[in-house]
mmCIF file of C-alpha atoms and ligand atoms in Angstrom:
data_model
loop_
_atom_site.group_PDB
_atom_site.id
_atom_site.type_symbol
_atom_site.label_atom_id
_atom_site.label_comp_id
_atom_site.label_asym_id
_atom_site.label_seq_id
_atom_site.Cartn_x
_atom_site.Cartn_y
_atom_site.Cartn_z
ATOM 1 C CA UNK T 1 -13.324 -5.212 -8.306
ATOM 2 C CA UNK T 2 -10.652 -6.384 -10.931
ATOM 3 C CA UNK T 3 -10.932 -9.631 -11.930
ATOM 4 C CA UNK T 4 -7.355 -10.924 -11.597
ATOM 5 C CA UNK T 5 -6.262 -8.383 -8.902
ATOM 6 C CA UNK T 6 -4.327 -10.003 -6.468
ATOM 7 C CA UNK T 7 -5.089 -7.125 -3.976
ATOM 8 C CA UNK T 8 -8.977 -6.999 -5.170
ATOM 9 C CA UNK T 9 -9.439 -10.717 -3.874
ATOM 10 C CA UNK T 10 -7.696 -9.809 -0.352
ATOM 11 C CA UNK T 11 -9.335 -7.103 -0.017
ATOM 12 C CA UNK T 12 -12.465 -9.288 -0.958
ATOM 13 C CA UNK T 13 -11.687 -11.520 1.297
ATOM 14 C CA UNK T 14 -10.943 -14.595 -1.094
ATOM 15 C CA UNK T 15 -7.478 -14.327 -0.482
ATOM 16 C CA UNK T 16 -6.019 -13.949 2.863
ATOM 17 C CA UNK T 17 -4.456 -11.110 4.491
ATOM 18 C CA UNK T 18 -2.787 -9.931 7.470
ATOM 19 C CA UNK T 19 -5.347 -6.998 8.067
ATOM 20 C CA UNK T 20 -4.271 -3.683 10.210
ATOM 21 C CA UNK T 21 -6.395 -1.439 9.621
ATOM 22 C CA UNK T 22 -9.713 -1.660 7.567
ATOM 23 C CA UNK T 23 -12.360 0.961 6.218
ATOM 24 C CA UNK T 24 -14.592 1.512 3.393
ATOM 25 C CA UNK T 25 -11.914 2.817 1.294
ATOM 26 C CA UNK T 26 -8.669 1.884 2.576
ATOM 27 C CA UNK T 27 -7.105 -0.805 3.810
ATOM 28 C CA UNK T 28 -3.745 -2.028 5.117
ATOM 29 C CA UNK T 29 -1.873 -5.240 5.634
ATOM 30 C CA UNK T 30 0.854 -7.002 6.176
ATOM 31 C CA UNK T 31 3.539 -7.590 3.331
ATOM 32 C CA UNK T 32 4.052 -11.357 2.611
ATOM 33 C CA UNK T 33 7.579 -10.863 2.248
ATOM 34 C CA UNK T 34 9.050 -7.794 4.559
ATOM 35 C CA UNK T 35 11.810 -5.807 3.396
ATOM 36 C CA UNK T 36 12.309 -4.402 6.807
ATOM 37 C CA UNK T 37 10.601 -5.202 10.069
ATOM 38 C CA UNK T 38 7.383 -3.669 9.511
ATOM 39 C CA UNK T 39 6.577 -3.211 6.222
ATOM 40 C CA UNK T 40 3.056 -2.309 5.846
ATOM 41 C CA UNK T 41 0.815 -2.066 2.330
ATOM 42 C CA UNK T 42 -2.180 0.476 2.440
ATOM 43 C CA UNK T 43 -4.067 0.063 -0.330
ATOM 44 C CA UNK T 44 -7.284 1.788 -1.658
ATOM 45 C CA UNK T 45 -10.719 -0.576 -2.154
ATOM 46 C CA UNK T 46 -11.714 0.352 -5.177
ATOM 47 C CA UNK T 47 -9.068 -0.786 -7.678
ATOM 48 C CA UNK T 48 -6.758 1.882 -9.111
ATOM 49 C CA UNK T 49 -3.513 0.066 -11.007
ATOM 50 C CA UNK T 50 -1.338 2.679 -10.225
ATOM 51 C CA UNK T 51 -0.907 6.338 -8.319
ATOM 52 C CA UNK T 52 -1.148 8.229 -11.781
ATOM 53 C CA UNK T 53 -4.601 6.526 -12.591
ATOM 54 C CA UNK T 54 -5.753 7.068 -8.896
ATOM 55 C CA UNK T 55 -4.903 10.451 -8.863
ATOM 56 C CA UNK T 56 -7.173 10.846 -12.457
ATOM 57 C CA UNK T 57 -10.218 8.538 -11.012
ATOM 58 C CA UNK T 58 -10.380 9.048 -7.440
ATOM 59 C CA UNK T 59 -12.098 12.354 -5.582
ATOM 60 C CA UNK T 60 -8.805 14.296 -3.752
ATOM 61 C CA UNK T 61 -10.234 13.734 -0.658
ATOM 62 C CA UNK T 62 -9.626 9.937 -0.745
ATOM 63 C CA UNK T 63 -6.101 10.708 -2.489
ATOM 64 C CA UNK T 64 -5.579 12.787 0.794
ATOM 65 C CA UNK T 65 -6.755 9.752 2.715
ATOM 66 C CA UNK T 66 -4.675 7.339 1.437
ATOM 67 C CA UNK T 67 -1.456 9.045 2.446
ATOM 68 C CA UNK T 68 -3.090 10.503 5.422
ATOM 69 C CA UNK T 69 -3.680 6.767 6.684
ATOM 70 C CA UNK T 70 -0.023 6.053 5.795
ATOM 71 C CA UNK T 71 1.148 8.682 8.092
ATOM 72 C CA UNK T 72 -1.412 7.927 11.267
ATOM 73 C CA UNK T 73 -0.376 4.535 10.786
ATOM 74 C CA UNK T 74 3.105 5.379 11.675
ATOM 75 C CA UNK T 75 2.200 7.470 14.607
ATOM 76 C CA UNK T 76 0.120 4.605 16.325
ATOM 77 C CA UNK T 77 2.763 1.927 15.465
ATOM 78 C CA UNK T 78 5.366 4.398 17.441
ATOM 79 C CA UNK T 79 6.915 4.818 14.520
ATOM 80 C CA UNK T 80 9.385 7.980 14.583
ATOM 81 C CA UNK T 81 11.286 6.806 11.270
ATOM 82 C CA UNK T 82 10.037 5.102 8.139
ATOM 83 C CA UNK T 83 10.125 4.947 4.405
ATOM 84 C CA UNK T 84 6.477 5.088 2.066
ATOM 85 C CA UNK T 85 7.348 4.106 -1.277
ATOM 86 C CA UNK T 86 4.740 3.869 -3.852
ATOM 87 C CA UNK T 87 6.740 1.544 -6.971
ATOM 88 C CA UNK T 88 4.737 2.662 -10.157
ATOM 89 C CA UNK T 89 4.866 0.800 -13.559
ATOM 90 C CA UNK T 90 7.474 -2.018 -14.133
ATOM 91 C CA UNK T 91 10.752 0.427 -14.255
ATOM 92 C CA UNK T 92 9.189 1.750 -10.698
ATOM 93 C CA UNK T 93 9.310 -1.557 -9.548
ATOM 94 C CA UNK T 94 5.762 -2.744 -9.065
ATOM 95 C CA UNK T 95 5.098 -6.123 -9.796
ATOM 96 C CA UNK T 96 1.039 -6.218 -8.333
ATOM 97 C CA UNK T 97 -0.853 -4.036 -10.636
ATOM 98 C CA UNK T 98 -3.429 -2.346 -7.955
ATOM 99 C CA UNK T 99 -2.426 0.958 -6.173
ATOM 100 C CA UNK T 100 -0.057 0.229 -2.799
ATOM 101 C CA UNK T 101 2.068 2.365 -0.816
ATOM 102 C CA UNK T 102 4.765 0.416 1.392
ATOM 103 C CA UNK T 103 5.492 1.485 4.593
ATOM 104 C CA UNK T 104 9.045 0.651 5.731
ATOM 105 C CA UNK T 105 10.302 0.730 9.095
ATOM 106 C CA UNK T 106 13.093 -0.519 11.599
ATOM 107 C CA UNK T 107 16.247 -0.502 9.862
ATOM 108 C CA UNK T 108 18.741 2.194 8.001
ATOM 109 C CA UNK T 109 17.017 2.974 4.691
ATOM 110 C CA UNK T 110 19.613 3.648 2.036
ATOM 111 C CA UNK T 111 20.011 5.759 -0.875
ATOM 112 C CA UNK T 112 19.563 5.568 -3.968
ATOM 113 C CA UNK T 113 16.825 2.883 -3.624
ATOM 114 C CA UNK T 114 18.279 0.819 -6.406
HETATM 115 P P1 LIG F 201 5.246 -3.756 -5.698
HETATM 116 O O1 LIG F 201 6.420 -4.551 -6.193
HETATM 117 O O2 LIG F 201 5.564 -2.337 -5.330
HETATM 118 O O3 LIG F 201 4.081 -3.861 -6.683
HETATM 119 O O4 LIG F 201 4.802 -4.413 -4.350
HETATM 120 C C1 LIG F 201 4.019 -5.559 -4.277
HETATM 121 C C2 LIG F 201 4.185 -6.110 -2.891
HETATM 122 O O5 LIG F 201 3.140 -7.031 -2.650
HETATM 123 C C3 LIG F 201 5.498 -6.854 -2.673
HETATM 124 O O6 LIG F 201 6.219 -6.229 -1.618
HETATM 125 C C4 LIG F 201 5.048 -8.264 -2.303
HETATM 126 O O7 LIG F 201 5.861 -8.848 -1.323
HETATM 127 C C5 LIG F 201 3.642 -8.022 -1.813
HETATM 128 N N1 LIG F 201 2.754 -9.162 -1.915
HETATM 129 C C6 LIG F 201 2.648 -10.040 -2.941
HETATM 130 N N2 LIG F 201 1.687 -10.945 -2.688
HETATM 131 C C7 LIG F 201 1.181 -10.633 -1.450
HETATM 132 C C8 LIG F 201 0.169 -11.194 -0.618
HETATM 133 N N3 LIG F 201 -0.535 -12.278 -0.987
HETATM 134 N N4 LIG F 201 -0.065 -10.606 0.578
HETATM 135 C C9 LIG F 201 0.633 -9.526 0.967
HETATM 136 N N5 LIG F 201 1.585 -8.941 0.223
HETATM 137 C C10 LIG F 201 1.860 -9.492 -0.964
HETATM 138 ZN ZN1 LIG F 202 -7.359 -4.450 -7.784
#
């Protein structure tokens, strides 16, 4: 655990979270503020700060995990259509500095992200 990881401490349990779906080395929850009507964050235990550092720490099997999570997540949530998104390093857009794919679903997704 990261001391000063906003993710770490949910995950810990010291700050809360809307949990759906839980293991030893994943987790997923609910975004505090959704950018479409589900929009989901899974999000390895052990902290990582971003995919490029994940990808350099983390056995491939768990890298597999992660996004194979994402994608069974949007089977059982019906989920024909989404958008994962993983923002990486300030120009990428992430502002919380512990690995976090979004998963985005239930409107028209546009492109270029912007
Ligand atoms: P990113 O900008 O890609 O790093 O995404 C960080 C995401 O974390 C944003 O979509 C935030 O809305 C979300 N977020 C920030 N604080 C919390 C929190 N306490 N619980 C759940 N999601 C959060
Ligand atoms: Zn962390």
């Amino acid at each position: 655990m990261e001391r000063n990881c906003l993710f770490c401490k949910i995950v810990a349990g010291e700050i809360p979270g809307s949990f759906v779906y839980r293991d030893d080395e994943i987790v997923a929850i609910e975004d505090v503020n959704p950018q479409a009507p589900t929009h989901l964050l899974i999000i390895p235990v052990e902290h990582a700060a971003n995919l490029s550092r994940f990808v350099e720490a983390a056995p491939p099997a768990l890298v597999a995990k992660l996004f194979g999570v994402v994608g069974r997540l949007g089977s059982e949530l019906g989920l024909e259509e989404y958008r994962a998104v993983v923002n990486t390093g300030p120009a990428g857009g992430q502002t919380v500095g512990h690995l976090h794919v979004h998963l985005l679903a239930g409107r028209q997704m546009h492109w270029p992200p912007g």
